[in-house]
N, CA, C and O atoms as a Tinker XYZ file with bonds, in Angstrom:
   516  protein
     1  N    144.377000   14.123000  124.988000    73     2
     2  CA   144.364000   14.212000  123.536000    64     1     3
     3  C    145.251000   13.127000  122.954000    63     2     4     5
     4  O    145.983000   12.455000  123.680000    81     3
     5  N    145.183000   12.961000  121.651000    73     3     6
     6  CA   145.995000   11.940000  120.969000    64     5     7
     7  C    146.927000   12.607000  119.984000    63     6     8     9
     8  O    146.529000   13.472000  119.204000    81     7
     9  N    148.183000   12.182000  120.038000    73     7    10
    10  CA   149.184000   12.639000  119.080000    64     9    11
    11  C    149.326000   11.595000  117.994000    63    10    12    13
    12  O    149.137000   10.404000  118.242000    81    11
    13  N    149.653000   12.029000  116.805000    73    11    14
    14  CA   150.070000   11.089000  115.774000    64    13    15
    15  C    151.488000   11.483000  115.375000    63    14    16    17
    16  O    151.879000   12.648000  115.447000    81    15
    17  N    152.238000   10.478000  114.954000    73    15    18
    18  CA   153.634000   10.719000  114.594000    64    17    19
    19  C    154.056000    9.726000  113.536000    63    18    20    21
    20  O    153.373000    8.735000  113.279000    81    19
    21  N    155.191000   10.008000  112.928000    73    19    22
    22  CA   155.741000    9.129000  111.910000    64    21    23
    23  C    157.208000    8.857000  112.209000    63    22    24    25
    24  O    157.930000    9.718000  112.712000    81    23
    25  N    157.628000    7.643000  111.889000    73    23    26
    26  CA   159.040000    7.284000  111.889000    64    25    27
    27  C    159.415000    7.083000  110.431000    63    26    28    29
    28  O    158.656000    6.483000  109.669000    81    27
    29  N    160.569000    7.575000  110.041000    73    27    30
    30  CA   160.978000    7.449000  108.658000    64    29    31
    31  C    162.457000    7.179000  108.541000    63    30    32    33
    32  O    163.213000    7.314000  109.503000    81    31
    33  N    162.855000    6.796000  107.348000    73    31    34
    34  CA   164.262000    6.546000  107.069000    64    33    35
    35  C    164.771000    7.541000  106.062000    63    34    36    37
    36  O    164.144000    7.752000  105.024000    81    35
    37  N    165.904000    8.159000  106.352000    73    35    38
    38  CA   166.512000    9.114000  105.449000    64    37    39
    39  C    167.434000    8.419000  104.461000    63    38    40    41
    40  O    167.604000    7.200000  104.502000    81    39
    41  N    168.014000    9.191000  103.591000    73    39    42
    42  CA   168.887000    8.638000  102.560000    64    41    43
    43  C    170.149000    8.020000  103.145000    63    42    44    45
    44  O    170.769000    7.171000  102.504000    81    43
    45  N    170.541000    8.424000  104.345000    73    43    46
    46  CA   171.739000    7.867000  104.982000    64    45    47
    47  C    171.394000    6.780000  105.998000    63    46    48    49
    48  O    172.192000    6.494000  106.891000    81    47
    49  N    170.225000    6.177000  105.872000    73    47    50
    50  CA   169.730000    5.136000  106.772000    64    49    51
    51  C    169.490000    5.638000  108.192000    63    50    52    53
    52  O    169.359000    4.837000  109.118000    81    51
    53  N    169.433000    6.940000  108.368000    73    51    54
    54  CA   169.117000    7.500000  109.678000    64    53    55
    55  C    167.622000    7.355000  109.932000    63    54    56    57
    56  O    166.809000    7.508000  109.020000    81    55
    57  N    167.272000    7.061000  111.170000    73    55    58
    58  CA   165.859000    7.004000  111.540000    64    57    59
    59  C    165.450000    8.399000  111.995000    63    58    60    61
    60  O    166.135000    9.039000  112.793000    81    59
    61  N    164.329000    8.847000  111.473000    73    59    62
    62  CA   163.821000   10.180000  111.757000    64    61    63
    63  C    162.438000   10.064000  112.376000    63    62    64    65
    64  O    161.697000    9.120000  112.099000    81    63
    65  N    162.097000   11.036000  113.219000    73    63    66
    66  CA   160.806000   11.049000  113.911000    64    65    67
    67  C    160.191000   12.430000  113.717000    63    66    68    69
    68  O    160.888000   13.445000  113.752000    81    67
    69  N    158.866000   12.453000  113.512000    73    67    70
    70  CA   158.176000   13.740000  113.514000    64    69    71
    71  C    156.761000   13.566000  114.041000    63    70    72    73
    72  O    156.144000   12.511000  113.895000    81    71
    73  N    156.272000   14.616000  114.647000    73    71    74
    74  CA   154.906000   14.675000  115.150000    64    73    75
    75  C    154.048000   15.205000  114.006000    63    74    76    77
    76  O    154.413000   16.191000  113.364000    81    75
    77  N    152.924000   14.567000  113.748000    73    75    78
    78  CA   152.096000   14.978000  112.609000    64    77    79
    79  C    150.707000   15.471000  112.997000    63    78    80    81
    80  O    150.026000   16.082000  112.174000    81    79
    81  N    150.275000   15.224000  114.215000    73    79    82
    82  CA   148.947000   15.683000  114.586000    64    81    83
    83  C    148.721000   15.654000  116.083000    63    82    84    85
    84  O    149.388000   14.922000  116.815000    81    83
    85  N    147.773000   16.458000  116.525000    73    83    86
    86  CA   147.386000   16.521000  117.927000    64    85    87
    87  C    145.900000   16.819000  117.987000    63    86    88    89
    88  O    145.459000   17.882000  117.550000    81    87
    89  N    145.130000   15.893000  118.521000    73    87    90
    90  CA   143.680000   16.086000  118.594000    64    89    91
    91  C    143.290000   17.176000  119.583000    63    90    92    93
    92  O    142.167000   17.677000  119.538000    81    91
    93  N    144.208000   17.550000  120.476000    73    91    94
    94  CA   143.908000   18.552000  121.488000    64    93    95
    95  C    144.109000   19.980000  121.037000    63    94    96    97
    96  O    143.743000   20.911000  121.754000    81    95
    97  N    144.680000   20.172000  119.870000    73    95    98
    98  CA   144.810000   21.520000  119.345000    64    97    99
    99  C    146.067000   22.264000  119.751000    63    98   100   101
   100  O    146.266000   23.389000  119.291000    81    99
   101  N    146.934000   21.695000  120.594000    73    99   102
   102  CA   148.169000   22.373000  120.977000    64   101   103
   103  C    149.122000   22.466000  119.799000    63   102   104   105
   104  O    149.207000   21.540000  118.992000    81   103
   105  N    149.829000   23.561000  119.695000    73   103   106
   106  CA   150.761000   23.771000  118.597000    64   105   107
   107  C    151.995000   22.893000  118.755000    63   106   108   109
   108  O    152.384000   22.538000  119.868000    81   107
   109  N    152.605000   22.547000  117.621000    73   107   110
   110  CA   153.817000   21.736000  117.615000    64   109   111
   111  C    154.502000   21.929000  116.279000    63   110   112   113
   112  O    153.915000   22.462000  115.337000    81   111
   113  N    155.739000   21.496000  116.204000    73   111   114
   114  CA   156.487000   21.537000  114.956000    64   113   115
   115  C    156.439000   20.158000  114.321000    63   114   116   117
   116  O    156.623000   19.152000  115.007000    81   115
   117  N    156.193000   20.099000  113.018000    73   115   118
   118  CA   156.138000   18.807000  112.338000    64   117   119
   119  C    157.448000   18.505000  111.601000    63   118   120   121
   120  O    157.469000   17.706000  110.665000    81   119
   121  N    158.536000   19.146000  112.029000    73   119   122
   122  CA   159.817000   18.896000  111.372000    64   121   123
   123  C    160.395000   17.543000  111.789000    63   122   124   125
   124  O    160.121000   17.050000  112.883000    81   123
   125  N    161.192000   16.955000  110.909000    73   123   126
   126  CA   161.841000   15.677000  111.177000    64   125   127
   127  C    163.020000   15.888000  112.122000    63   126   128   129
   128  O    163.784000   16.841000  111.973000    81   127
   129  N    163.158000   14.992000  113.095000    73   127   130
   130  CA   164.290000   15.026000  114.025000    64   129   131
   131  C    164.953000   13.654000  113.986000    63   130   132   133
   132  O    164.282000   12.625000  114.058000    81   131
   133  N    166.256000   13.654000  113.872000    73   131   134
   134  CA   167.017000   12.415000  113.778000    64   133   135
   135  C    167.087000   11.704000  115.125000    63   134   136   137
   136  O    167.308000   12.339000  116.156000    81   135
   137  N    166.899000   10.376000  115.116000    73   135   138
   138  CA   167.036000    9.584000  116.342000    64   137   139
   139  C    168.449000    9.731000  116.896000    63   138   140   141
   140  O    168.622000    9.792000  118.114000    81   139
   141  N    169.468000    9.790000  116.029000    73   139   142
   142  CA   170.850000    9.933000  116.516000    64   141   143
   143  C    171.008000   11.210000  117.334000    63   142   144   145
   144  O    171.661000   11.199000  118.377000    81   143
   145  N    170.422000   12.301000  116.875000    73   143   146
   146  CA   170.495000   13.567000  117.599000    64   145   147
   147  C    169.701000   13.494000  118.902000    63   146   148   149
   148  O    170.142000   14.002000  119.933000    81   147
   149  N    168.541000   12.864000  118.852000    73   147   150
   150  CA   167.743000   12.682000  120.075000    64   149   151
   151  C    168.539000   11.876000  121.089000    63   150   152   153
   152  O    168.642000   12.264000  122.253000    81   151
   153  N    169.104000   10.754000  120.648000    73   151   154
   154  CA   169.850000    9.885000  121.554000    64   153   155
   155  C    171.064000   10.595000  122.143000    63   154   156   157
   156  O    171.333000   10.463000  123.337000    81   155
   157  N    171.804000   11.348000  121.326000    73   155   158
   158  CA   172.961000   12.103000  121.834000    64   157   159
   159  C    172.536000   13.114000  122.894000    63   158   160   161
   160  O    173.204000   13.273000  123.916000    81   159
   161  N    171.427000   13.791000  122.644000    73   159   162
   162  CA   170.903000   14.771000  123.598000    64   161   163
   163  C    170.525000   14.100000  124.907000    63   162   164   165
   164  O    170.826000   14.615000  125.983000    81   163
   165  N    169.862000   12.949000  124.816000    73   163   166
   166  CA   169.413000   12.253000  126.016000    64   165   167
   167  C    170.585000   11.640000  126.793000    63   166   168   169
   168  O    170.566000   11.617000  128.024000    81   167
   169  N    171.587000   11.152000  126.091000    73   167   170
   170  CA   172.760000   10.587000  126.766000    64   169   171
   171  C    173.562000   11.655000  127.499000    63   170   172   173
   172  O    174.239000   11.357000  128.483000    81   171
   173  N    173.491000   12.889000  127.028000    73   171   174
   174  CA   174.222000   13.992000  127.662000    64   173   175
   175  C    173.531000   14.482000  128.928000    63   174   176   177
   176  O    174.121000   15.233000  129.705000    81   175
   177  N    172.295000   14.066000  129.141000    73   175   178
   178  CA   171.511000   14.513000  130.298000    64   177   179
   179  C    170.996000   13.312000  131.056000    63   178   180   181
   180  O    170.421000   12.395000  130.470000    81   179
   181  N    171.200000   13.317000  132.341000    73   179   182
   182  CA   170.642000   12.238000  133.138000    64   181   183
   183  C    170.252000   12.778000  134.503000    63   182   184   185
   184  O    171.093000   13.376000  135.174000    81   183
   185  N    169.052000   12.600000  134.930000    73   183   186
   186  CA   167.940000   12.009000  134.194000    64   185   187
   187  C    167.407000   12.979000  133.135000    63   186   188   189
   188  O    167.831000   14.132000  133.059000    81   187
   189  N    166.493000   12.498000  132.343000    73   187   190
   190  CA   165.965000   13.214000  131.187000    64   189   191
   191  C    164.646000   13.906000  131.545000    63   190   192   193
   192  O    163.824000   13.355000  132.277000    81   191
   193  N    164.460000   15.112000  131.022000    73   191   194
   194  CA   163.161000   15.782000  131.088000    64   193   195
   195  C    162.781000   16.187000  129.661000    63   194   196   197
   196  O    163.622000   16.192000  128.763000    81   195
   197  N    161.527000   16.520000  129.471000    73   195   198
   198  CA   161.082000   16.943000  128.143000    64   197   199
   199  C    161.731000   18.261000  127.736000    63   198   200   201
   200  O    161.841000   18.556000  126.546000    81   199
   201  N    162.157000   19.045000  128.703000    73   199   202
   202  CA   162.777000   20.336000  128.410000    64   201   203
   203  C    164.030000   20.181000  127.542000    63   202   204   205
   204  O    164.280000   21.017000  126.674000    81   203
   205  N    164.810000   19.138000  127.762000    73   203   206
   206  CA   166.028000   18.924000  126.986000    64   205   207
   207  C    165.736000   18.650000  125.517000    63   206   208   209
   208  O    166.588000   18.891000  124.663000    81   207
   209  N    164.551000   18.152000  125.215000    73   207   210
   210  CA   164.204000   17.814000  123.838000    64   209   211
   211  C    163.738000   19.020000  123.023000    63   210   212   213
   212  O    163.737000   18.966000  121.794000    81   211
   213  N    163.347000   20.099000  123.683000    73   211   214
   214  CA   162.858000   21.289000  122.976000    64   213   215
   215  C    163.891000   21.853000  122.018000    63   214   216   217
   216  O    163.548000   22.304000  120.925000    81   215
   217  N    165.158000   21.828000  122.422000    73   215   218
   218  CA   166.201000   22.455000  121.611000    64   217   219
   219  C    166.462000   21.721000  120.292000    63   218   220   221
   220  O    167.187000   22.234000  119.440000    81   219
   221  N    165.886000   20.536000  120.112000    73   219   222
   222  CA   166.069000   19.776000  118.882000    64   221   223
   223  C    165.220000   20.305000  117.733000    63   222   224   225
   224  O    165.412000   19.910000  116.583000    81   223
   225  N    164.298000   21.183000  118.035000    73   223   226
   226  CA   163.363000   21.709000  117.042000    64   225   227
   227  C    163.695000   23.157000  116.710000    63   226   228   229
   228  O    164.022000   23.943000  117.600000    81   227
   229  N    163.610000   23.508000  115.434000    73   227   230
   230  CA   163.772000   24.919000  115.080000    64   229   231
   231  C    162.484000   25.678000  115.385000    63   230   232   233
   232  O    162.521000   26.864000  115.715000    81   231
   233  N    161.332000   24.984000  115.274000    73   231   234
   234  CA   160.068000   25.562000  115.706000    64   233   235
   235  C    160.091000   25.679000  117.224000    63   234   236   237
   236  O    160.530000   24.750000  117.901000    81   235
   237  N    159.639000   26.779000  117.764000    73   235   238
   238  CA   159.830000   27.038000  119.187000    64   237   239
   239  C    158.607000   26.783000  120.064000    63   238   240   241
   240  O    158.509000   27.362000  121.146000    81   239
   241  N    157.687000   25.948000  119.637000    73   239   242
   242  CA   156.527000   25.651000  120.474000    64   241   243
   243  C    156.982000   25.001000  121.772000    63   242   244   245
   244  O    157.846000   24.124000  121.764000    81   243
   245  N    156.411000   25.424000  122.864000    73   243   246
   246  CA   156.729000   24.833000  124.168000    64   245   247
   247  C    156.265000   23.379000  124.244000    63   246   248   249
   248  O    156.720000   22.636000  125.114000    81   247
   249  N    155.370000   22.960000  123.350000    73   247   250
   250  CA   154.849000   21.599000  123.368000    64   249   251
   251  C    155.790000   20.580000  122.735000    63   250   252   253
   252  O    155.659000   19.387000  123.011000    81   251
   253  N    156.730000   21.004000  121.900000    73   251   254
   254  CA   157.563000   20.069000  121.149000    64   253   255
   255  C    158.253000   19.033000  122.031000    63   254   256   257
   256  O    158.201000   17.840000  121.732000    81   255
   257  N    158.891000   19.463000  123.101000    73   255   258
   258  CA   159.615000   18.538000  123.974000    64   257   259
   259  C    158.700000   17.521000  124.636000    63   258   260   261
   260  O    159.021000   16.334000  124.686000    81   259
   261  N    157.573000   17.976000  125.141000    73   259   262
   262  CA   156.626000   17.076000  125.791000    64   261   263
   263  C    155.996000   16.095000  124.817000    63   262   264   265
   264  O    155.808000   14.922000  125.137000    81   263
   265  N    155.671000   16.578000  123.632000    73   263   266
   266  CA   155.080000   15.700000  122.631000    64   265   267
   267  C    156.083000   14.652000  122.167000    63   266   268   269
   268  O    155.724000   13.487000  121.996000    81   267
   269  N    157.352000   15.058000  121.958000    73   267   270
   270  CA   158.374000   14.089000  121.565000    64   269   271
   271  C    158.602000   13.078000  122.690000    63   270   272   273
   272  O    158.844000   11.901000  122.423000    81   271
   273  N    158.528000   13.523000  123.930000    73   271   274
   274  CA   158.643000   12.605000  125.072000    64   273   275
   275  C    157.554000   11.540000  125.010000    63   274   276   277
   276  O    157.826000   10.363000  125.246000    81   275
   277  N    156.315000   11.943000  124.693000    73   275   278
   278  CA   155.209000   10.985000  124.574000    64   277   279
   279  C    155.486000    9.967000  123.474000    63   278   280   281
   280  O    155.198000    8.781000  123.638000    81   279
   281  N    156.041000   10.423000  122.356000    73   279   282
   282  CA   156.367000    9.518000  121.252000    64   281   283
   283  C    157.458000    8.529000  121.683000    63   282   284   285
   284  O    157.344000    7.329000  121.430000    81   283
   285  N    158.496000    9.026000  122.325000    73   283   286
   286  CA   159.598000    8.165000  122.763000    64   285   287
   287  C    159.122000    7.131000  123.782000    63   286   288   289
   288  O    159.580000    5.989000  123.770000    81   287
   289  N    158.205000    7.529000  124.659000    73   287   290
   290  CA   157.613000    6.580000  125.613000    64   289   291
   291  C    156.812000    5.515000  124.874000    63   290   292   293
   292  O    156.944000    4.326000  125.165000    81   291
   293  N    155.981000    5.934000  123.919000    73   291   294
   294  CA   155.148000    4.997000  123.155000    64   293   295
   295  C    156.002000    3.980000  122.408000    63   294   296   297
   296  O    155.646000    2.805000  122.325000    81   295
   297  N    157.128000    4.432000  121.866000    73   295   298
   298  CA   158.025000    3.555000  121.120000    64   297   299
   299  C    158.915000    2.703000  122.024000    63   298   300   301
   300  O    159.637000    1.834000  121.536000    81   299
   301  N    158.870000    2.945000  123.348000    73   299   302
   302  CA   159.689000    2.169000  124.279000    64   301   303
   303  C    161.152000    2.573000  124.289000    63   302   304   305
   304  O    162.006000    1.794000  124.712000    81   303
   305  N    161.455000    3.786000  123.827000    73   303   306
   306  CA   162.833000    4.259000  123.756000    64   305   307
   307  C    163.291000    4.910000  125.054000    63   306   308   309
   308  O    164.484000    4.955000  125.354000    81   307
   309  N    162.328000    5.412000  125.819000    73   307   310
   310  CA   162.593000    5.921000  127.163000    64   309   311
   311  C    161.546000    5.336000  128.095000    63   310   312   313
   312  O    160.511000    4.834000  127.655000    81   311
   313  N    161.831000    5.409000  129.388000    73   311   314
   314  CA   160.882000    4.936000  130.397000    64   313   315
   315  C    160.917000    5.894000  131.582000    63   314   316   317
   316  O    161.870000    6.656000  131.749000    81   315
   317  N    159.883000    5.849000  132.391000    73   315   318
   318  CA   159.826000    6.697000  133.575000    64   317   319
   319  C    160.990000    6.364000  134.499000    63   318   320   321
   320  O    161.342000    5.198000  134.680000    81   319
   321  N    161.576000    7.390000  135.073000    73   319   322
   322  CA   162.654000    7.183000  136.038000    64   321   323
   323  C    162.029000    6.593000  137.301000    63   322   324   325
   324  O    160.980000    7.068000  137.737000    81   323
   325  N    162.639000    5.577000  137.897000    73   323   326
   326  CA   162.013000    4.929000  139.047000    64   325   327
   327  C    161.987000    5.788000  140.314000    63   326   328   329
   328  O    161.160000    5.557000  141.196000    81   327
   329  N    162.873000    6.765000  140.412000    73   327   330
   330  CA   162.981000    7.541000  141.651000    64   329   331
   331  C    162.562000    8.999000  141.539000    63   330   332   333
   332  O    162.368000    9.666000  142.556000    81   331
   333  N    162.418000    9.504000  140.313000    73   331   334
   334  CA   162.147000   10.927000  140.139000    64   333   335
   335  C    160.927000   11.132000  139.255000    63   334   336   337
   336  O    160.899000   10.697000  138.103000    81   335
   337  N    159.928000   11.795000  139.804000    73   335   338
   338  CA   158.695000   12.070000  139.077000    64   337   339
   339  C    158.968000   13.036000  137.923000    63   338   340   341
   340  O    159.725000   13.994000  138.083000    81   339
   341  N    158.362000   12.792000  136.774000    73   339   342
   342  CA   158.492000   13.583000  135.548000    64   341   343
   343  C    159.903000   13.550000  134.950000    63   342   344   345
   344  O    160.275000   14.432000  134.176000    81   343
   345  N    160.668000   12.547000  135.308000    73   343   346
   346  CA   161.984000   12.326000  134.713000    64   345   347
   347  C    161.967000   10.972000  134.024000    63   346   348   349
   348  O    161.179000   10.091000  134.369000    81   347
   349  N    162.848000   10.821000  133.046000    73   347   350
   350  CA   162.885000    9.609000  132.231000    64   349   351
   351  C    164.319000    9.155000  132.062000    63   350   352   353
   352  O    165.264000    9.875000  132.382000    81   351
   353  N    164.459000    7.940000  131.551000    73   351   354
   354  CA   165.792000    7.429000  131.213000    64   353   355
   355  C    165.681000    6.582000  129.955000    63   354   356   357
   356  O    164.624000    6.036000  129.638000    81   355
   357  N    166.805000    6.487000  129.246000    73   355   358
   358  CA   166.860000    5.667000  128.032000    64   357   359
   359  C    166.675000    4.200000  128.388000    63   358   360   361
   360  O    167.113000    3.752000  129.448000    81   359
   361  N    166.034000    3.463000  127.511000    73   359   362
   362  CA   165.851000    2.026000  127.748000    64   361   363
   363  C    166.937000    1.197000  127.082000    63   362   364   365
   364  O    167.103000    0.021000  127.405000    81   363
   365  N    167.672000    1.790000  126.162000    73   363   366
   366  CA   168.687000    1.043000  125.423000    64   365   367
   367  C    168.156000    0.445000  124.135000    63   366   368   369
   368  O    168.915000   -0.140000  123.362000    81   367
   369  N    166.845000    0.588000  123.894000    73   367   370
   370  CA   166.255000    0.092000  122.649000    64   369   371
   371  C    166.488000    1.110000  121.539000    63   370   372   373
   372  O    166.681000    2.299000  121.792000    81   371
   373  N    166.466000    0.621000  120.317000    73   371   374
   374  CA   166.572000    1.496000  119.154000    64   373   375
   375  C    165.223000    1.529000  118.459000    63   374   376   377
   376  O    164.486000    0.544000  118.509000    81   375
   377  N    164.879000    2.643000  117.807000    73   375   378
   378  CA   163.604000    2.693000  117.097000    64   377   379
   379  C    163.601000    1.701000  115.944000    63   378   380   381
   380  O    164.635000    1.413000  115.342000    81   379
   381  N    162.419000    1.189000  115.655000    73   379   382
   382  CA   162.270000    0.194000  114.595000    64   381   383
   383  C    161.369000    0.739000  113.503000    63   382   384   385
   384  O    160.344000    1.360000  113.786000    81   383
   385  N    161.750000    0.509000  112.265000    73   383   386
   386  CA   160.903000    0.906000  111.147000    64   385   387
   387  C    160.018000   -0.227000  110.671000    63   386   388   389
   388  O    159.374000   -0.122000  109.626000    81   387
   389  N    159.982000   -1.312000  111.433000    73   387   390
   390  CA   159.110000   -2.422000  111.100000    64   389   391
   391  C    157.717000   -2.092000  111.600000    63   390   392   393
   392  O    157.499000   -1.938000  112.802000    81   391
   393  N    156.782000   -1.983000  110.681000    73   391   394
   394  CA   155.416000   -1.623000  111.047000    64   393   395
   395  C    154.658000   -2.852000  111.527000    63   394   396   397
   396  O    154.741000   -3.903000  110.892000    81   395
   397  N    153.922000   -2.753000  112.630000    73   395   398
   398  CA   153.051000   -3.846000  113.030000    64   397   399
   399  C    152.046000   -4.146000  111.920000    63   398   400   401
   400  O    151.772000   -3.289000  111.079000    81   399
   401  N    151.505000   -5.344000  111.917000    73   399   402
   402  CA   150.583000   -5.763000  110.857000    64   401   403
   403  C    149.400000   -4.821000  110.716000    63   402   404   405
   404  O    148.867000   -4.665000  109.617000    81   403
   405  N    148.980000   -4.191000  111.802000    73   403   406
   406  CA   147.816000   -3.311000  111.748000    64   405   407
   407  C    148.138000   -1.929000  111.185000    63   406   408   409
   408  O    147.229000   -1.127000  110.976000    81   407
   409  N    149.418000   -1.637000  110.937000    73   407   410
   410  CA   149.799000   -0.330000  110.423000    64   409   411
   411  C    150.278000   -0.464000  108.987000    63   410   412   413
   412  O    151.156000   -1.274000  108.688000    81   411
   413  N    149.710000    0.316000  108.121000    73   411   414
   414  CA   150.127000    0.269000  106.717000    64   413   415
   415  C    151.282000    1.227000  106.489000    63   414   416   417
   416  O    151.331000    2.305000  107.082000    81   415
   417  N    152.189000    0.840000  105.648000    73   415   418
   418  CA   153.277000    1.737000  105.261000    64   417   419
   419  C    152.686000    2.888000  104.456000    63   418   420   421
   420  O    151.800000    2.682000  103.626000    81   419
   421  N    153.171000    4.078000  104.699000    73   419   422
   422  CA   152.650000    5.252000  104.030000    64   421   423
   423  C    153.792000    6.075000  103.457000    63   422   424   425
   424  O    154.580000    6.634000  104.219000    81   423
   425  N    153.905000    6.166000  102.139000    73   423   426
   426  CA   154.965000    7.000000  101.578000    64   425   427
   427  C    154.675000    8.475000  101.842000    63   426   428   429
   428  O    153.518000    8.864000  102.002000    81   427
   429  N    155.712000    9.285000  101.888000    73   427   430
   430  CA   155.554000   10.697000  102.152000    64   429   431
   431  C    156.318000   11.500000  101.114000    63   430   432   433
   432  O    157.347000   11.048000  100.611000    81   431
   433  N    155.828000   12.677000  100.793000    73   431   434
   434  CA   156.520000   13.524000   99.833000    64   433   435
   435  C    157.570000   14.379000  100.515000    63   434   436   437
   436  O    158.335000   15.065000   99.837000    81   435
   437  N    157.626000   14.356000  101.829000    73   435   438
   438  CA   158.614000   15.139000  102.558000    64   437   439
   439  C    159.967000   14.444000  102.546000    63   438   440   441
   440  O    160.138000   13.425000  101.877000    81   439
   441  N    160.920000   14.985000  103.278000    73   439   442
   442  CA   162.315000   14.550000  103.267000    64   441   443
   443  C    162.580000   13.055000  103.243000    63   442   444   445
   444  O    163.154000   12.578000  102.264000    81   443
   445  N    162.200000   12.281000  104.256000    73   443   446
   446  CA   162.607000   10.881000  104.260000    64   445   447
   447  C    162.095000   10.130000  103.046000    63   446   448   449
   448  O    161.009000   10.399000  102.532000    81   447
   449  N    162.895000    9.193000  102.610000    73   447   450
   450  CA   162.555000    8.438000  101.417000    64   449   451
   451  C    161.456000    7.422000  101.669000    63   450   452   453
   452  O    160.674000    7.124000  100.766000    81   451
   453  N    161.382000    6.886000  102.875000    73   451   454
   454  CA   160.363000    5.874000  103.147000    64   453   455
   455  C    159.832000    6.047000  104.559000    63   454   456   457
   456  O    160.589000    5.997000  105.529000    81   455
   457  N    158.549000    6.248000  104.664000    73   455   458
   458  CA   157.896000    6.279000  105.962000    64   457   459
   459  C    157.288000    4.903000  106.142000    63   458   460   461
   460  O    156.491000    4.463000  105.314000    81   459
   461  N    157.649000    4.228000  107.201000    73   459   462
   462  CA   157.150000    2.872000  107.340000    64   461   463
   463  C    156.285000    2.686000  108.576000    63   462   464   465
   464  O    155.830000    1.574000  108.843000    81   463
   465  N    156.051000    3.741000  109.328000    73   463   466
   466  CA   155.263000    3.536000  110.532000    64   465   467
   467  C    154.529000    4.817000  110.896000    63   466   468   469
   468  O    155.127000    5.892000  110.946000    81   467
   469  N    153.243000    4.699000  111.149000    73   467   470
   470  CA   152.450000    5.813000  111.666000    64   469   471
   471  C    151.723000    5.274000  112.886000    63   470   472   473
   472  O    151.204000    4.158000  112.864000    81   471
   473  N    151.687000    6.051000  113.927000    73   471   474
   474  CA   151.060000    5.533000  115.129000    64   473   475
   475  C    150.555000    6.658000  116.004000    63   474   476   477
   476  O    151.115000    7.754000  115.974000    81   475
   477  N    149.514000    6.419000  116.783000    73   475   478
   478  CA   149.087000    7.411000  117.758000    64   477   479
   479  C    149.854000    7.251000  119.065000    63   478   480   481
   480  O    150.257000    6.148000  119.432000    81   479
   481  N    150.046000    8.346000  119.747000    73   479   482
   482  CA   150.635000    8.331000  121.091000    64   481   483
   483  C    149.722000    9.168000  121.963000    63   482   484   485
   484  O    149.200000   10.189000  121.514000    81   483
   485  N    149.528000    8.760000  123.175000    73   483   486
   486  CA   148.680000    9.542000  124.082000    64   485   487
   487  C    149.548000   10.441000  124.922000    63   486   488   489
   488  O    150.674000   10.090000  125.275000    81   487
   489  N    149.022000   11.595000  125.239000    73   487   490
   490  CA   149.694000   12.445000  126.205000    64   489   491
   491  C    148.688000   12.711000  127.312000    63   490   492   493
   492  O    147.513000   12.973000  127.055000    81   491
   493  N    149.155000   12.642000  128.510000    73   491   494
   494  CA   148.267000   12.823000  129.653000    64   493   495
   495  C    148.225000   14.296000  130.039000    63   494   496   497
   496  O    149.240000   14.992000  130.019000    81   495
   497  N    147.054000   14.743000  130.384000    73   495   498
   498  CA   146.919000   16.112000  130.890000    64   497   499
   499  C    147.496000   16.157000  132.301000    63   498   500   501
   500  O    147.345000   15.195000  133.055000    81   499
   501  N    148.153000   17.254000  132.672000    73   499   502
   502  CA   148.687000   17.324000  134.028000    64   501   503
   503  C    147.569000   17.289000  135.053000    63   502   504   505
   504  O    146.468000   17.788000  134.821000    81   503
   505  N    147.879000   16.688000  136.192000    73   503   506
   506  CA   146.891000   16.603000  137.262000    64   505   507
   507  C    146.712000   17.980000  137.898000    63   506   508   509
   508  O    147.682000   18.694000  138.154000    81   507
   509  N    145.456000   18.335000  138.147000    73   507   510
   510  CA   145.170000   19.590000  138.832000    64   509   511
   511  C    145.408000   19.387000  140.326000    63   510   512   513
   512  O    145.046000   18.362000  140.904000    81   511
   513  N    146.018000   20.383000  140.919000    73   511   514
   514  CA   146.326000   20.253000  142.353000    64   513   515
   515  C    145.435000   21.122000  143.181000    63   514   516
   516  O    145.554000   21.138000  144.407000    81   515
């Protein structure tokens, strides 16, 4: 399935991320999560799993952590751990609100003052064993 998400800027110049859609029908929370909070959570855990990201959401869908992991991978903020399957590590990059030429800036009526990037992220279905 395909996820859609938004990156936005808050009034304090914080970068915020939220999941906005899933073509596969799985439930998720569309609340904004601060990159600073995500980064602090990920730095406190090594290596990283999607489970650690679940606690960042007040909505309790089991999909939130995995979906946010897909977004972070798409943005290049985390990468697969070289030695451990289904584990990740920070890349040291920061999220960017610069939209590629093919993406139009889209204002939002929700919290952040300016949404400057919308993009799809893919999530892979687990392999059947």
